[in-house]
Amino acid sequence: MKILTIMGSERKNKNTAKLLNFFNKRFIKAEDEVYEYILKDLKFSACISCYGCAKKPACIINDDLQDLYKLIEEVDAIVFSTPIYFNSVPAISKSFIDRMQVYWCRKFILKLPPIKEKIGIALINGGAPYYEEQFIGPELVFDHFFKSTTCKRRIFLELSNTDSIKIDEDNKELVSFLNNIDYSFKENKTYKL
Ligand SMILES: Cc1cc2nc3c(=O)[nH]c(=O)nc-3n(C[C@H](O)[C@H](O)[C@H](O)COP(=O)(O)O)c2cc1C
């Protein structure tokens, strides 16, 4: 499989990055072709609402996301790891997701054939202990992201309390949670810890 992984936290090597690494260790196989991106390392603009993509199926902004667009059209799976900020995703992840407007327009305005069908995997972690609305905002954002990028199968991994729990291989609860996931991802599913 061709897999694109995206780390969408402002902080490198913290909860969001660690969770992505632990997930990838279990999901990615030796034969997979993997493309790993850290949004913080990329230079890219927010969507400027020029609606160029409503006329032609491309984004006119010539920045680091052009490479990502190519990959999004080729890969079999996207793994996107993000923290929760103010009940949504942080600005850096949201800016990236807003740039997927090019696929929204392609599908709903230009009505072109969809890009390659793939699996979308959202790893979402919130620092607070679980509360009822914690994942609603990010789930809605990812629903739109997955729809636009033709992620037909959708997997959500939702972790609460990450400001208190340790994201490491010594955390038995986390390890058992990750080990009990069916990584074949044959059906839409939400896993919560
Ligand atoms: C500006 C800001 C807003 C946050 N808002 C929420 C929130 O609404 N709900 C929540 O559960 N955690 C919230 N958190 C906590 C983060 O989700 C948590 O610390 C996360 O693990 C950070 O990921 P990182 O280690 O990759 O930076 C917030 C943190 C920051 C800095």
Coordinates of C-alpha atoms and ligand atoms in Angstrom, one line a residue:
M1 CA 0.0 0.0 0.0
K2 CA 1.0 3.6 -0.6
I3 CA 0.5 5.5 2.7
L4 CA 0.6 9.2 3.5
T5 CA 1.0 10.2 7.1
I6 CA 0.5 13.7 8.4
M7 CA 1.5 15.0 11.8
G8 CA -0.7 18.0 12.6
S9 CA 0.6 19.3 15.9
E10 CA 2.5 22.5 16.6
R11 CA 4.8 20.5 18.9
K12 CA 7.1 18.0 17.4
N13 CA 7.8 14.7 19.3
K14 CA 5.0 15.2 21.7
N15 CA 1.6 13.4 22.2
T16 CA 0.4 13.7 18.6
A17 CA 3.7 12.6 17.0
K18 CA 4.1 9.8 19.5
L19 CA 0.6 8.5 18.9
L20 CA 1.2 8.6 15.2
N21 CA 4.5 6.6 15.6
F22 CA 2.9 4.0 17.8
F23 CA 0.0 3.6 15.4
N24 CA 2.3 3.4 12.4
K25 CA 4.5 0.7 14.0
R26 CA 1.4 -1.5 14.1
F27 CA -0.3 -0.4 10.8
I28 CA 2.6 -0.1 8.3
K29 CA 4.1 -3.2 6.8
A30 CA 7.6 -3.6 5.4
E31 CA 6.4 -3.7 1.8
D32 CA 4.4 -0.5 2.2
E33 CA 5.5 2.7 0.5
V34 CA 5.3 5.4 3.1
Y35 CA 5.4 9.2 2.8
E36 CA 5.7 11.0 6.2
Y37 CA 4.9 14.7 6.6
I38 CA 5.1 17.0 9.6
L39 CA 3.0 20.1 8.8
K40 CA 5.2 22.2 11.0
D41 CA 8.1 21.6 8.6
L42 CA 6.2 22.7 5.5
K43 CA 5.8 26.2 4.2
F44 CA 2.2 26.6 3.1
S45 CA -0.5 29.3 3.1
A46 CA -4.0 29.1 4.3
C47 CA -6.8 28.9 1.7
I48 CA -7.3 32.4 0.3
S49 CA -10.7 31.7 -1.0
C50 CA -9.8 32.7 -4.6
Y51 CA -12.1 30.0 -5.9
G52 CA -9.5 29.3 -8.7
C53 CA -10.2 25.6 -7.9
A54 CA -13.9 26.1 -8.8
K55 CA -12.7 26.9 -12.4
K56 CA -9.8 24.4 -12.8
P57 CA -9.2 21.3 -10.6
A58 CA -6.0 22.6 -9.1
C59 CA -4.8 25.0 -6.4
I60 CA -3.1 28.1 -7.7
I61 CA -1.0 28.6 -4.5
N62 CA 2.5 27.4 -5.4
D63 CA 3.8 26.2 -2.1
D64 CA 4.8 22.9 -0.3
L65 CA 1.3 21.5 -0.5
Q66 CA 1.7 20.9 -4.3
D67 CA 3.7 17.7 -3.5
L68 CA 1.0 16.7 -1.0
Y69 CA -1.7 17.1 -3.6
K70 CA 0.1 14.7 -5.9
L71 CA 0.3 12.2 -3.1
I72 CA -3.3 12.6 -1.9
E73 CA -4.4 11.6 -5.5
E74 CA -2.1 8.5 -5.5
V75 CA -2.1 6.9 -2.0
D76 CA -4.3 4.1 -0.6
A77 CA -4.4 5.5 2.9
I78 CA -4.0 8.8 4.7
V79 CA -3.2 8.7 8.4
F80 CA -3.7 12.1 10.0
S81 CA -2.7 12.7 13.6
T82 CA -3.9 15.9 15.4
P83 CA -4.5 17.2 18.9
I84 CA -7.7 19.0 19.9
Y85 CA -7.6 22.8 20.3
F86 CA -10.8 24.5 21.5
N87 CA -12.9 21.5 20.6
S88 CA -11.6 21.5 17.1
V89 CA -8.3 20.9 15.3
P90 CA -5.4 23.4 15.7
A91 CA -4.9 26.1 13.1
I92 CA -2.0 24.3 11.5
S93 CA -4.1 21.2 10.8
K94 CA -7.2 23.3 9.8
S95 CA -5.1 25.4 7.4
F96 CA -4.0 22.2 5.7
I97 CA -7.5 20.8 5.6
D98 CA -9.0 24.0 4.2
R99 CA -6.6 23.7 1.3
M100 CA -8.5 20.5 0.4
Q101 CA -11.2 22.8 -1.0
V102 CA -9.6 21.9 -4.3
Y103 CA -11.1 18.4 -4.0
W104 CA -14.4 19.7 -2.6
C105 CA -14.8 21.9 -5.7
R106 CA -13.6 19.1 -8.0
K107 CA -16.4 16.9 -6.6
F108 CA -19.3 19.2 -5.9
I109 CA -18.8 22.2 -8.4
L110 CA -16.8 20.8 -11.3
K111 CA -18.4 17.4 -10.9
L112 CA -15.3 15.6 -12.2
P113 CA -14.6 11.9 -11.5
P114 CA -13.5 11.5 -7.9
I115 CA -9.8 11.1 -7.0
K116 CA -8.5 7.6 -6.0
E117 CA -10.6 5.9 -3.3
K118 CA -8.7 5.4 -0.1
I119 CA -8.8 4.7 3.7
G120 CA -8.8 7.8 6.0
I121 CA -7.5 7.3 9.5
A122 CA -7.8 10.2 12.0
L123 CA -5.9 9.9 15.2
I124 CA -7.3 12.6 17.5
N125 CA -6.0 13.3 21.0
G126 CA -7.4 15.6 23.6
G127 CA -5.5 16.6 26.7
A128 CA -8.6 16.8 28.9
P129 CA -10.3 13.8 30.5
Y130 CA -13.2 12.6 28.4
Y131 CA -16.2 14.9 28.1
E132 CA -19.2 14.4 25.9
E133 CA -18.5 17.1 23.2
Q134 CA -14.7 16.5 23.1
F135 CA -14.5 14.9 19.7
I136 CA -17.5 16.3 17.9
G137 CA -15.7 19.3 16.4
P138 CA -12.7 17.3 15.0
E139 CA -15.0 14.5 13.8
L140 CA -17.0 17.1 11.7
V141 CA -13.8 18.6 10.3
F142 CA -12.5 15.1 9.4
D143 CA -15.9 14.1 7.9
H144 CA -15.5 16.9 5.4
F145 CA -11.8 16.2 4.8
F146 CA -12.5 12.5 4.2
K147 CA -15.5 13.3 1.9
S148 CA -13.4 15.7 -0.2
T149 CA -10.4 13.4 -0.5
T150 CA -12.5 10.3 -1.3
C151 CA -11.6 8.4 1.9
K152 CA -14.5 6.0 1.6
R153 CA -13.4 4.0 4.6
R154 CA -13.0 6.1 7.7
I155 CA -11.3 5.1 11.0
F156 CA -11.2 7.3 14.1
L157 CA -8.9 6.7 17.0
E158 CA -9.8 9.1 19.8
L159 CA -7.7 9.4 22.9
S160 CA -8.7 11.6 25.9
N161 CA -6.6 12.7 28.9
T162 CA -3.4 12.9 27.0
D163 CA -2.1 15.7 29.3
S164 CA -2.1 13.1 32.1
I165 CA -1.5 9.7 30.5
K166 CA 1.9 8.8 29.1
I167 CA 2.0 8.0 25.4
D168 CA 4.7 5.3 25.6
E169 CA 5.1 1.6 25.3
D170 CA 5.0 1.3 29.1
N171 CA 1.4 2.4 29.2
K172 CA -0.3 -1.0 29.3
E173 CA -3.7 0.4 28.7
L174 CA -2.6 2.3 25.6
V175 CA -0.6 -0.7 24.3
S176 CA -3.5 -3.1 24.7
F177 CA -5.8 -0.5 23.1
L178 CA -3.5 -0.2 20.0
N179 CA -2.9 -4.0 19.9
N180 CA -6.6 -4.8 19.8
I181 CA -7.3 -2.7 16.7
D182 CA -8.1 -4.6 13.6
Y183 CA -5.6 -3.0 11.2
S184 CA -7.2 -4.5 8.1
F185 CA -9.7 -1.6 8.4
K186 CA -12.4 -3.4 6.4
E187 CA -15.2 -1.2 7.8
N188 CA -15.8 2.3 9.2
K189 CA -15.0 2.3 12.9
T190 CA -14.3 4.6 15.9
Y191 CA -12.0 3.4 18.6
K192 CA -12.0 5.4 21.9
L193 CA -9.6 5.4 24.9
Ligands
LIG1 C1 -4.7 26.2 22.6 C2 -5.0 24.8 23.2 C3 -6.3 24.4 23.2 C4 -6.7 23.2 23.7 N1 -8.0 22.8 23.7 C5 -8.3 21.6 24.1 C6 -9.7 21.2 24.1 O1 -10.6 21.9 23.7 N2 -10.0 19.9 24.5 C7 -9.0 19.0 25.0 O2 -9.4 17.9 25.3 N3 -7.7 19.4 25.0 C8 -7.3 20.6 24.6 N4 -6.0 21.0 24.6 C9 -5.0 20.0 25.0 C10 -4.3 19.3 23.9 O3 -5.3 18.7 23.1 C11 -3.3 18.3 24.4 O4 -2.3 18.9 25.2 C12 -2.6 17.5 23.3 O5 -2.1 16.3 23.7 C13 -1.5 18.4 22.6 O6 -0.8 17.6 21.6 P1 0.8 17.8 21.4 O7 1.4 17.1 22.6 O8 1.1 17.1 20.1 O9 1.0 19.2 21.4 C14 -5.7 22.3 24.2 C15 -4.3 22.7 24.1 C16 -4.0 23.9 23.6 C17 -2.5 24.4 23.6

